[in-house]
GROMACS .gro file of C-alpha atoms in nm:
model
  398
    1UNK     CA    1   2.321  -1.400   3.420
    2UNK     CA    2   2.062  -1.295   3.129
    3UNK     CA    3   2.163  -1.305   2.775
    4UNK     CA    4   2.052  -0.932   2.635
    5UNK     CA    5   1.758  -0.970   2.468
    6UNK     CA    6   1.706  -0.884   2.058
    7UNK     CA    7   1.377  -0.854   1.907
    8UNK     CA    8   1.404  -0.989   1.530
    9UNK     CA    9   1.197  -0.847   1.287
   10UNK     CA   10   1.088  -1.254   1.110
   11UNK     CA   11   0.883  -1.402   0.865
   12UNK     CA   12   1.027  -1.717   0.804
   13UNK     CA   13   1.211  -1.684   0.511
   14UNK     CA   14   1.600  -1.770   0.410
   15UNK     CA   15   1.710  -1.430   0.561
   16UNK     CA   16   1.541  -1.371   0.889
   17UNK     CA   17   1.608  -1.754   0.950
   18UNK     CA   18   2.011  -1.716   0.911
   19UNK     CA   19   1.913  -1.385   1.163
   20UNK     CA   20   1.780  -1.600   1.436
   21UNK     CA   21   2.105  -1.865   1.408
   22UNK     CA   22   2.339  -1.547   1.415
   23UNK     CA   23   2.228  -1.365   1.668
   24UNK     CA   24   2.166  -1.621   1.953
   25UNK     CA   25   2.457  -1.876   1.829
   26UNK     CA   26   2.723  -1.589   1.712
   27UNK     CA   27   2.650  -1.284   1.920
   28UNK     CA   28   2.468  -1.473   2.244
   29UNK     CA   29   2.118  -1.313   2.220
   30UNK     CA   30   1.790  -1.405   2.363
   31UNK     CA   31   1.603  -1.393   2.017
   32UNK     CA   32   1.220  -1.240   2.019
   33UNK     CA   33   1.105  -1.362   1.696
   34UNK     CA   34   0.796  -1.125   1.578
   35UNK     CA   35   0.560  -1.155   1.250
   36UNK     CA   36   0.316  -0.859   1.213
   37UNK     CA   37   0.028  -1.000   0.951
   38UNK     CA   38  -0.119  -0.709   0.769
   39UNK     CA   39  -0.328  -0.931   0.591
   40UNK     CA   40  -0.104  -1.176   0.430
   41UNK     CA   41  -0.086  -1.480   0.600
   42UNK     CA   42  -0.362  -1.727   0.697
   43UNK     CA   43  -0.403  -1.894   0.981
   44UNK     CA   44  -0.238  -2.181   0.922
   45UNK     CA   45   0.041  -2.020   0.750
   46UNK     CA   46   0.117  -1.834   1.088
   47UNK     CA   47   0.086  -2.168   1.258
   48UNK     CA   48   0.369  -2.291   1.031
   49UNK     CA   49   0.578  -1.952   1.063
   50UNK     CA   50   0.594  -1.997   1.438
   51UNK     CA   51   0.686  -2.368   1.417
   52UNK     CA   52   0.936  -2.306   1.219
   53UNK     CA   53   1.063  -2.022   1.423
   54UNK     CA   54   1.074  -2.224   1.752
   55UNK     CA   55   1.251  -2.493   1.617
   56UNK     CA   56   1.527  -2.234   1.531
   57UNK     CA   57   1.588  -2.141   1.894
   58UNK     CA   58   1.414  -1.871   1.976
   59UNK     CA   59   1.324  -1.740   2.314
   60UNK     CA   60   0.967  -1.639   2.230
   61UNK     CA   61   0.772  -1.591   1.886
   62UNK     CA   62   0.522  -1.329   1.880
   63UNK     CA   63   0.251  -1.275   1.606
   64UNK     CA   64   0.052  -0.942   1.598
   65UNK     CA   65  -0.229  -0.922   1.426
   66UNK     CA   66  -0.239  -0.575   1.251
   67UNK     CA   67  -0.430  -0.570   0.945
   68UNK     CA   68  -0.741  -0.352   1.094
   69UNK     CA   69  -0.471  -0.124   1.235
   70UNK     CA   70  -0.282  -0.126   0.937
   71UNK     CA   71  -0.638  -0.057   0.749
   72UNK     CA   72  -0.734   0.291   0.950
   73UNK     CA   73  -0.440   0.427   1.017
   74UNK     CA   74  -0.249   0.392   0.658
   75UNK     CA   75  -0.482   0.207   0.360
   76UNK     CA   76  -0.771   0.438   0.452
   77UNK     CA   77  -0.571   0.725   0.323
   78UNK     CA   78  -0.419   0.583   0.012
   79UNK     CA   79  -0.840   0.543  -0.066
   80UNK     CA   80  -0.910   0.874   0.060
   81UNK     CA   81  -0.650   1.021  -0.183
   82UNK     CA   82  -0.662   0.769  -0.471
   83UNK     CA   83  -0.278   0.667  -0.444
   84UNK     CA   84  -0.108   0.561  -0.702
   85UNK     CA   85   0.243   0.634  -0.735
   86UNK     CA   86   0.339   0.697  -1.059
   87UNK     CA   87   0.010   0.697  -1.176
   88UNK     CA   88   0.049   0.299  -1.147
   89UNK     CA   89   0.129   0.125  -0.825
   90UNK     CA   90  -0.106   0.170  -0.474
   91UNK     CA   91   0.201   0.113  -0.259
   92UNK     CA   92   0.102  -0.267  -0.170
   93UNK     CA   93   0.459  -0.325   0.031
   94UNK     CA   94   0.635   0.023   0.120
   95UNK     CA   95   0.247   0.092   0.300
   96UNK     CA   96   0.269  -0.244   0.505
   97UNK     CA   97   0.654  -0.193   0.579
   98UNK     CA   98   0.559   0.118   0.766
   99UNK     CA   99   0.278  -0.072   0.954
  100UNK     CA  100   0.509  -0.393   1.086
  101UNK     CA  101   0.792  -0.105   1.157
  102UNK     CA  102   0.554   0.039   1.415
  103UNK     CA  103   0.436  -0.269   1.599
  104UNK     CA  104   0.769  -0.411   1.628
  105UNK     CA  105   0.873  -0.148   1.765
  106UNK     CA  106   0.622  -0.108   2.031
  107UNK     CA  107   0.674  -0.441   2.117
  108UNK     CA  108   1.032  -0.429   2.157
  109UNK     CA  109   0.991  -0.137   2.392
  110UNK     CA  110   0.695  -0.329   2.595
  111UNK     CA  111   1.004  -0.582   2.626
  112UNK     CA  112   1.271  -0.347   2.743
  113UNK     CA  113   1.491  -0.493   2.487
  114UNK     CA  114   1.873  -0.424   2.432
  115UNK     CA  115   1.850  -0.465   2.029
  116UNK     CA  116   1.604  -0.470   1.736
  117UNK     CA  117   1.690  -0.676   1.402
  118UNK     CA  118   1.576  -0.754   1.105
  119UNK     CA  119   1.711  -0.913   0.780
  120UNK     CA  120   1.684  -0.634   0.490
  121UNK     CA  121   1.964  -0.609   0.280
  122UNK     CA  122   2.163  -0.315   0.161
  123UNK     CA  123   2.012  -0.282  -0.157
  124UNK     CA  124   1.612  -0.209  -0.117
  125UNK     CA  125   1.396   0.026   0.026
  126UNK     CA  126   1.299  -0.199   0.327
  127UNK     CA  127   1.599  -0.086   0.569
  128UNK     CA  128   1.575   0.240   0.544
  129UNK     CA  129   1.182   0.226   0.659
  130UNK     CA  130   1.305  -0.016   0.955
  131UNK     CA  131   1.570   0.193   1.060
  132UNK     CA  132   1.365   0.532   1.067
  133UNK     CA  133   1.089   0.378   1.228
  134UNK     CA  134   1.266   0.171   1.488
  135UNK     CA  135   1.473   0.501   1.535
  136UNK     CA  136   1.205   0.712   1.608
  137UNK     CA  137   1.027   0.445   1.861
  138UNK     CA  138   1.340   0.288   1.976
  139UNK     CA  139   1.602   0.544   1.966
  140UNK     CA  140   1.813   0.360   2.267
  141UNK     CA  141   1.803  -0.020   2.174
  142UNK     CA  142   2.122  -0.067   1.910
  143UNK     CA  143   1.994  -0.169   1.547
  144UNK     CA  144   2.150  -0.492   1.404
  145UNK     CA  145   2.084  -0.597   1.020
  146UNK     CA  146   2.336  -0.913   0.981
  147UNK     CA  147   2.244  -0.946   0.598
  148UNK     CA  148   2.327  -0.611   0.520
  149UNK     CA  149   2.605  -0.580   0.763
  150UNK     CA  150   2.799  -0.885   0.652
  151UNK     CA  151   2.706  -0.851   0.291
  152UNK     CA  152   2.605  -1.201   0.237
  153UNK     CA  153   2.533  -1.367  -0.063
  154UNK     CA  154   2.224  -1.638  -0.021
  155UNK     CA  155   2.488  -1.918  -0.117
  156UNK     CA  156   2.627  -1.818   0.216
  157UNK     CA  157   2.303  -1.786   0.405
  158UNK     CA  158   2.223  -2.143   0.302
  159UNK     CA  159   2.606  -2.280   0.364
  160UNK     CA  160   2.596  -2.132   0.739
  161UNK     CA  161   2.187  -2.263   0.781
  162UNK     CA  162   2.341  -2.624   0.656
  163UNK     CA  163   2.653  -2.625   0.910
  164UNK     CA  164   2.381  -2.553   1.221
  165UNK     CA  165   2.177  -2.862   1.093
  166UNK     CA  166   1.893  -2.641   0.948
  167UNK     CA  167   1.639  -2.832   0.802
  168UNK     CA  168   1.411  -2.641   0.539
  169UNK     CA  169   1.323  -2.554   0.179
  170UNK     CA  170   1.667  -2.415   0.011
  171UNK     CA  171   1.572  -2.406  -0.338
  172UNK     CA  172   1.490  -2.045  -0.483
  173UNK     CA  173   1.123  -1.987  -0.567
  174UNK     CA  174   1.155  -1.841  -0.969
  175UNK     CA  175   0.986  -1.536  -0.813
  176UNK     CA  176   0.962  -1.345  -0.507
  177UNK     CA  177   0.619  -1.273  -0.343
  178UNK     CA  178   0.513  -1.034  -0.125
  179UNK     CA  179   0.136  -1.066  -0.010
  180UNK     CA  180  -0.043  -0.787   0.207
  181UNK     CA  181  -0.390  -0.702   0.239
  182UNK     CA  182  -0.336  -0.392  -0.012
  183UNK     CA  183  -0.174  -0.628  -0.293
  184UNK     CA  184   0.049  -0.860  -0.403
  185UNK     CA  185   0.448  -0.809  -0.506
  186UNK     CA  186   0.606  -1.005  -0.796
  187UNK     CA  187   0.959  -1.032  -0.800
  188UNK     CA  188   1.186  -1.214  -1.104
  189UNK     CA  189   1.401  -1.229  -1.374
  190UNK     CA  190   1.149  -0.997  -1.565
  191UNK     CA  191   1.191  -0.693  -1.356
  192UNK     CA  192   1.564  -0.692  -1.300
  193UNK     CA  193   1.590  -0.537  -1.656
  194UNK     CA  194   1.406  -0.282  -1.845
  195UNK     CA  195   1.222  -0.450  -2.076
  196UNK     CA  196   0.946  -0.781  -2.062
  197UNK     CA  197   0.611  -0.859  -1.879
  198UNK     CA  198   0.585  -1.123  -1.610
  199UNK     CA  199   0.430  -1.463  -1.758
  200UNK     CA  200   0.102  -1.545  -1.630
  201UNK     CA  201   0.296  -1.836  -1.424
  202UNK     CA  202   0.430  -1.557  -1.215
  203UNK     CA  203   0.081  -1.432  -1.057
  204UNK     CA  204   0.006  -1.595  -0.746
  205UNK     CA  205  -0.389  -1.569  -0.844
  206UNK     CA  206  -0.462  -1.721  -1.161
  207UNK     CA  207  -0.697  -1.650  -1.448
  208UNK     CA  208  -1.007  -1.836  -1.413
  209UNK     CA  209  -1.260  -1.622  -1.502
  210UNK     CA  210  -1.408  -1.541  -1.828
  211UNK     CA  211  -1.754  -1.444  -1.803
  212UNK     CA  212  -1.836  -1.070  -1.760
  213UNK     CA  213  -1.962  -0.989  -1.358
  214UNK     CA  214  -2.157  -0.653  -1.259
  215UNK     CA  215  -1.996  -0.558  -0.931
  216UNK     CA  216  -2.180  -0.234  -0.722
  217UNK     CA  217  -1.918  -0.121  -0.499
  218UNK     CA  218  -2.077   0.096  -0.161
  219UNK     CA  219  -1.901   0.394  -0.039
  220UNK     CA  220  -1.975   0.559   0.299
  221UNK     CA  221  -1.787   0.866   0.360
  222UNK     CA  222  -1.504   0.745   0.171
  223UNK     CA  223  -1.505   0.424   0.282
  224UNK     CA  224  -1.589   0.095   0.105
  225UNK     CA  225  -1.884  -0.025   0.293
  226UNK     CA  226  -2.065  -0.276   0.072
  227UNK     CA  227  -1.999  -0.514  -0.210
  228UNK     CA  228  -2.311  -0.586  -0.443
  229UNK     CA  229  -2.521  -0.479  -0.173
  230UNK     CA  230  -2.365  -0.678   0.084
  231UNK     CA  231  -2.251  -0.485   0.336
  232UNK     CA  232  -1.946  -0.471   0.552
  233UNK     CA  233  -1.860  -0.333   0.895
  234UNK     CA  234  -1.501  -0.353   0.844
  235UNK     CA  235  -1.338  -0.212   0.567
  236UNK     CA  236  -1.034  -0.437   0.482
  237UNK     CA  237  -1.294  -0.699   0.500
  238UNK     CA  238  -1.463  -0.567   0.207
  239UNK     CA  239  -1.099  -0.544   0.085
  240UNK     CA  240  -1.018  -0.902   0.130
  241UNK     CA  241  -1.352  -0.994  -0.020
  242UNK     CA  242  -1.331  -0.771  -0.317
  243UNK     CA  243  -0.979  -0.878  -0.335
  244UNK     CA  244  -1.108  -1.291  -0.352
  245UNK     CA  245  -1.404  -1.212  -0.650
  246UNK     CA  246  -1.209  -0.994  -0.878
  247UNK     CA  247  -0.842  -1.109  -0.888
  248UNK     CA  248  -0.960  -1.470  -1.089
  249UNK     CA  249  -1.015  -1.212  -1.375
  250UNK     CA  250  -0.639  -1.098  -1.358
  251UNK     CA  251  -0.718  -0.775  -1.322
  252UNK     CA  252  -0.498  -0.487  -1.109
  253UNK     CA  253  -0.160  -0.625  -1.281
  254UNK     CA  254   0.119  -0.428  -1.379
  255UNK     CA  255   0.473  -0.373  -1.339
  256UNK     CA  256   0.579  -0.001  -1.133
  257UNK     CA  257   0.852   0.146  -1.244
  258UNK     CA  258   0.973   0.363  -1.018
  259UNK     CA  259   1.266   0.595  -0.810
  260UNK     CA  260   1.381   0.402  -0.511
  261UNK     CA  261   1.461   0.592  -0.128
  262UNK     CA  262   1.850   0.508  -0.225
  263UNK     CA  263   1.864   0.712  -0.541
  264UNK     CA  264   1.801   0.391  -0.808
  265UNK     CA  265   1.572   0.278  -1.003
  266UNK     CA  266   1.367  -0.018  -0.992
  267UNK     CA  267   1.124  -0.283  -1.133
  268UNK     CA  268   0.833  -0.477  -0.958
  269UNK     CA  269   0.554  -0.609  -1.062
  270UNK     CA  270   0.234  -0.664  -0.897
  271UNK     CA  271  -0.113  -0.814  -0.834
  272UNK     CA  272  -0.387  -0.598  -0.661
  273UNK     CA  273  -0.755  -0.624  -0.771
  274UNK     CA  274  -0.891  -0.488  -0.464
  275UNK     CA  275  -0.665  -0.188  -0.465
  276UNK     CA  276  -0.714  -0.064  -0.808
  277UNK     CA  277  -1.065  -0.148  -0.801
  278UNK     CA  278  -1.109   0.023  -0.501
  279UNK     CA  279  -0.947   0.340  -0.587
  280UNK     CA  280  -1.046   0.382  -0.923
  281UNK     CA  281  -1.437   0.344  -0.848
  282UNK     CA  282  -1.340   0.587  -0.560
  283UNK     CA  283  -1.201   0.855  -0.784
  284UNK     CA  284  -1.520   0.830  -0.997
  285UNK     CA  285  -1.740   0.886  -0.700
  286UNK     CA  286  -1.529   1.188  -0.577
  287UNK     CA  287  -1.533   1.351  -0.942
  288UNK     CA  288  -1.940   1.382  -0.883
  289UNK     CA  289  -1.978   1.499  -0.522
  290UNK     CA  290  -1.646   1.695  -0.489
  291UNK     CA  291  -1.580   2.065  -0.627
  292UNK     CA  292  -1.266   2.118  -0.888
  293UNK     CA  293  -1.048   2.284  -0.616
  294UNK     CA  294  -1.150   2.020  -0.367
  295UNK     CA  295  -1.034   1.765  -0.609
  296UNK     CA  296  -0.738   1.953  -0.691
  297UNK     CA  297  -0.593   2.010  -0.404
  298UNK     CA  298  -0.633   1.715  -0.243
  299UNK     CA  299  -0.468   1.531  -0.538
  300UNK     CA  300  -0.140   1.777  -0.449
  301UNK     CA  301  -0.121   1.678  -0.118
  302UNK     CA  302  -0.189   1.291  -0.216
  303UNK     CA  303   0.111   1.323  -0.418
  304UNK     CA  304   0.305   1.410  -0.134
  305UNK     CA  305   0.146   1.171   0.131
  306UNK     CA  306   0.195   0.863  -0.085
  307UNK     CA  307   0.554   0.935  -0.168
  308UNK     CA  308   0.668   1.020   0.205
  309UNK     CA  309   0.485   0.740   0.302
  310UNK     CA  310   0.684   0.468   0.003
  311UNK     CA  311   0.998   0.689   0.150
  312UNK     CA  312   0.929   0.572   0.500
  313UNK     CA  313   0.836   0.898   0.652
  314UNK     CA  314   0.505   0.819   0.798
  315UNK     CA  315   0.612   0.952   1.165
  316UNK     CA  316   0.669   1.274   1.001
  317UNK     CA  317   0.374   1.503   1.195
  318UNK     CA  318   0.292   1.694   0.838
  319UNK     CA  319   0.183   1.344   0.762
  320UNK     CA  320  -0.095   1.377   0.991
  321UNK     CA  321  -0.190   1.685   0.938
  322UNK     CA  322  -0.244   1.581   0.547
  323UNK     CA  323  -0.461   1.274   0.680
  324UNK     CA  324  -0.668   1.551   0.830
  325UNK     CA  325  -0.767   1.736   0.545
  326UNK     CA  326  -0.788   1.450   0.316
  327UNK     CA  327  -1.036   1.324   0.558
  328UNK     CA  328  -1.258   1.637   0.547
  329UNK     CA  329  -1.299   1.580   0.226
  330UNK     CA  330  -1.503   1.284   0.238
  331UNK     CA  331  -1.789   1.428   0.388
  332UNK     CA  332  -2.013   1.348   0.128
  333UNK     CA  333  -1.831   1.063  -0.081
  334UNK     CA  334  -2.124   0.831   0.018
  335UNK     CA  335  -2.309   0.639  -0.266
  336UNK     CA  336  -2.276   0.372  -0.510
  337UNK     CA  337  -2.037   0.291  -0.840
  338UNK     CA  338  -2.126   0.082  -1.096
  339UNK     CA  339  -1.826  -0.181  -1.257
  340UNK     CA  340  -1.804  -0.439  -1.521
  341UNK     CA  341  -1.560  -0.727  -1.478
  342UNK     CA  342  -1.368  -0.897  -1.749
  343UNK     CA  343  -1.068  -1.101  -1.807
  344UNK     CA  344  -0.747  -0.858  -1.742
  345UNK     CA  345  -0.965  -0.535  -1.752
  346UNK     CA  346  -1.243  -0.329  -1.572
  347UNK     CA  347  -1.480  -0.097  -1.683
  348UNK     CA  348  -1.639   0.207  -1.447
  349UNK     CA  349  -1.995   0.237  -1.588
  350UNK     CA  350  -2.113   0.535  -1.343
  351UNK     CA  351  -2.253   0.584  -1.036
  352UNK     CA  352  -2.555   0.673  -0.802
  353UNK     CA  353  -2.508   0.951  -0.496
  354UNK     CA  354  -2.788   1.154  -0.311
  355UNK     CA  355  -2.472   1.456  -0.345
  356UNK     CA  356  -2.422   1.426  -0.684
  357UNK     CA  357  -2.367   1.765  -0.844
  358UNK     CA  358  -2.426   1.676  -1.181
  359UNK     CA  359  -2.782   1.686  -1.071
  360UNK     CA  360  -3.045   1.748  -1.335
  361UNK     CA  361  -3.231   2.046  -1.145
  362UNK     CA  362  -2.944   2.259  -1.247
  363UNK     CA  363  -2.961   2.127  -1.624
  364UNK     CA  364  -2.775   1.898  -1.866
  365UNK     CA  365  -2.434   1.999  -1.971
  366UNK     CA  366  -2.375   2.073  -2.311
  367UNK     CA  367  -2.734   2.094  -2.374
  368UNK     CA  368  -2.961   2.356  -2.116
  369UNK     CA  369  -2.881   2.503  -1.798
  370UNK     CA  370  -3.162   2.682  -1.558
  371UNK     CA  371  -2.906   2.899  -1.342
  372UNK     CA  372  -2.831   3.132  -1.576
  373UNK     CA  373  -2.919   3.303  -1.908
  374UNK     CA  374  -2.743   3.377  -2.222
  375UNK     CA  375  -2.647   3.763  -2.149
  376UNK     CA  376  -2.546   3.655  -1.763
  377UNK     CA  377  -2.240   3.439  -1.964
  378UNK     CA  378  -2.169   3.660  -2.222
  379UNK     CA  379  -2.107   3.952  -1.925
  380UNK     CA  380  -1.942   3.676  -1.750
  381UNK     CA  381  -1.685   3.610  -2.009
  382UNK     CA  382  -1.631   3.977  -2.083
  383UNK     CA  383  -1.492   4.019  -1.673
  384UNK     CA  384  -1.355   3.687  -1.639
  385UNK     CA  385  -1.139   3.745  -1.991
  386UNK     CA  386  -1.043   4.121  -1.888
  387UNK     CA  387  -0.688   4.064  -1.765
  388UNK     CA  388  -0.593   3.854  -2.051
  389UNK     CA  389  -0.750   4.118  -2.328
  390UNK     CA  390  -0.575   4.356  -2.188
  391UNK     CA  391  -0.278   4.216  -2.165
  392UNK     CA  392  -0.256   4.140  -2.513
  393UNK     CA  393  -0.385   4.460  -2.669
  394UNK     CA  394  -0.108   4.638  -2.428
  395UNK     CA  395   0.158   4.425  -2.591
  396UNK     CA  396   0.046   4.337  -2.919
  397UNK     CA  397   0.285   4.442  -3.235
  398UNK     CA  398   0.200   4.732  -3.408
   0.00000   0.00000   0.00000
């Protein structure tokens, strides 16, 4: 007879390892180890992962390459509506969480299994975007979370690894790191507490750049296309390029404060060139070809979409129907943006469109305008101020 299969949610870390030992030595599972790279592993890292996952017992280790995927159907957005929650962080994990939610689930269901499982604990955002997502795709395979459900403590993780022989790297990195193709987490003593800065130890990329660099960033309907003039056909790997020449100049770091999905707040800090880079010479683009209500009211909806999205709702269908009109608007966001690059900061100089609407044939602000003349404004004003004046000489004191 055919142990019921679970498909484990892994990356090869301290908790998803203990998952593996539990579930096929405690409850009797065939495990389905699966890793979904959005774009932060390498090759050989993956190589490693599923080694290492193998030699734990499972039945089968799967690794799903997802980072164009992951690209079009979430990161394009964020880009589209210049993302950043709190006016700070361009959702580098809660975005990718979404992303590996989905294909695990899809695979799970492709393998008819009994139970899906991963390792979150019962403190962070994580299991609540596994749970909804694996609800919604999965709704009849049982969930199982062993961390969270046993409320271990990583002393005990370790213990129970070390009774079943397991042979592997037990000592506590200082800081926790969370790589993706949209940035980089930092996790540590820094941003348990309200006040201090991560040390420049803490940054995965370090700063070894000191020299100023011109960088010309291509835009095609939105989309990053080209990278001082060298153009790409895929947009995270423009991304991933942008990601490799800017972050030596420590730039995109910060530290998001922020509301988490279970009502507390929270600390992270963070490394994503590519991201802010992206965005920001994105938003300067958009503020030339786009009208003011255009711009407006995508930035409401933008809002929205980036916080359902950190809150795990991304199978909510209002979701896509946001997607669609933040898509419209980048009919014309085609042209170029012009960026210096310096040690821990950036600088947008301008930019060059063929639908720029602060076009010279219709005059120089501030200085001459040939649309109108001086007694079109001043009749202008007069209308467009009626309400108001008469509001005020109604209710003025006598």
């Amino acid at each position: 007879m055919e142990n019921k299969k679970v498909v484990l949610a892994y990356s090869g870390g301290l908790d998803t390892s203990y998952c593996v030992k539990y579930l096929k030595d405690e409850k009797g599972l065939d495990v389905h180890s699966v890793l979904v790279n959005t774009g932060g592993f390498t090759s050989e890292e993956l190589v490693e992962v599923e080694k290492r996952a193998y030699e734990l017992g499972v039945k089968t280790h799967t690794t799903i390459e997802e980072t164009e995927n992951y690209y079009q159907s979430v990161v394009k957005y964020l880009v589209y509506g210049n993302i950043l929650k709190n006016s700070t962080y361009p959702l580098s994990v809660s975005a990718e969480r979404v992303s590996q939610a989905i294909a695990i689930a899809k695979h799970a269901k492709g393998l008819n299994a009994d139970y899906i499982a991963h390792g979150s604990t019962g403190a962070g955002n994580d299991q609540v975007r596994f749970d909804m997502i694996f609800q919604s795709f999965l709704p009849e395979a049982e969930i199982i979370t062993p961390i969270r459900d046993l409320q271990l403590s990583r002393e005990e993780e370790i213990e129970y690894l070390k009774e079943k022989g397991v042979e592997m790297d037990f000592e506590k990195a200082a800081y926790s790191v969370n790589k993706g193709l949209w940035g980089t987490s930092v996790g540590g003593k820094e941003t348990l507490t309200s006040n201090g800065f991560l040390p420049e130890s803490a940054f995965p990329t370090q700063v070894k750049k000191e020299e100023q660099e011109e960088l010309i960033l291509g835009f095609k309907k939105g989309q990053l296309k080209s990278i001082n003039d060298k153009p790409f056909e895929k947009s995270h790997e423009a991304i991933q390029y942008l990601e490799a020449l800017a972050g030596p100049f420590g730039i995109g770091r910060d530290i998001h404060v922020g509301d988490t999905i279970i009502g507390i707040k929270g600390r992270v800090g963070f490394e994503a060139a590519a991201a802010v880079l992206t965005i920001k010479a994105h938003q300067a683009l958009e503020k030339h070809v786009l009208t003011k209500w255009q711009i407006y009211w995508k930035d409401q909806i933008a809002a929205f979409y980036g916080n359902w999205l950190h809150e795990g709702q991304f199978m909510d269908p209002v979701m896509r129907d946001m997607e669609a009109m933040m898509e419209n608007t980048q009919q014309h966001v085609t042209g170029k943006v012009f960026i210096s690059l310096l040690p821990y900061r950036y600088q947008v100089n301008g930019i060059e469109s063929d639908h720029d609407l602060m076009s010279a044939k219709f005059g120089h602000y501030g200085e001459m305008n040939k649309a109108w003349s001086g007694d079109d404004v001043k009749g202008f004003a007069k209308i467009f101020g009626n309400q108001n004046a008469i509001y005020h000489q109604v209710n003025s004191e006598s």
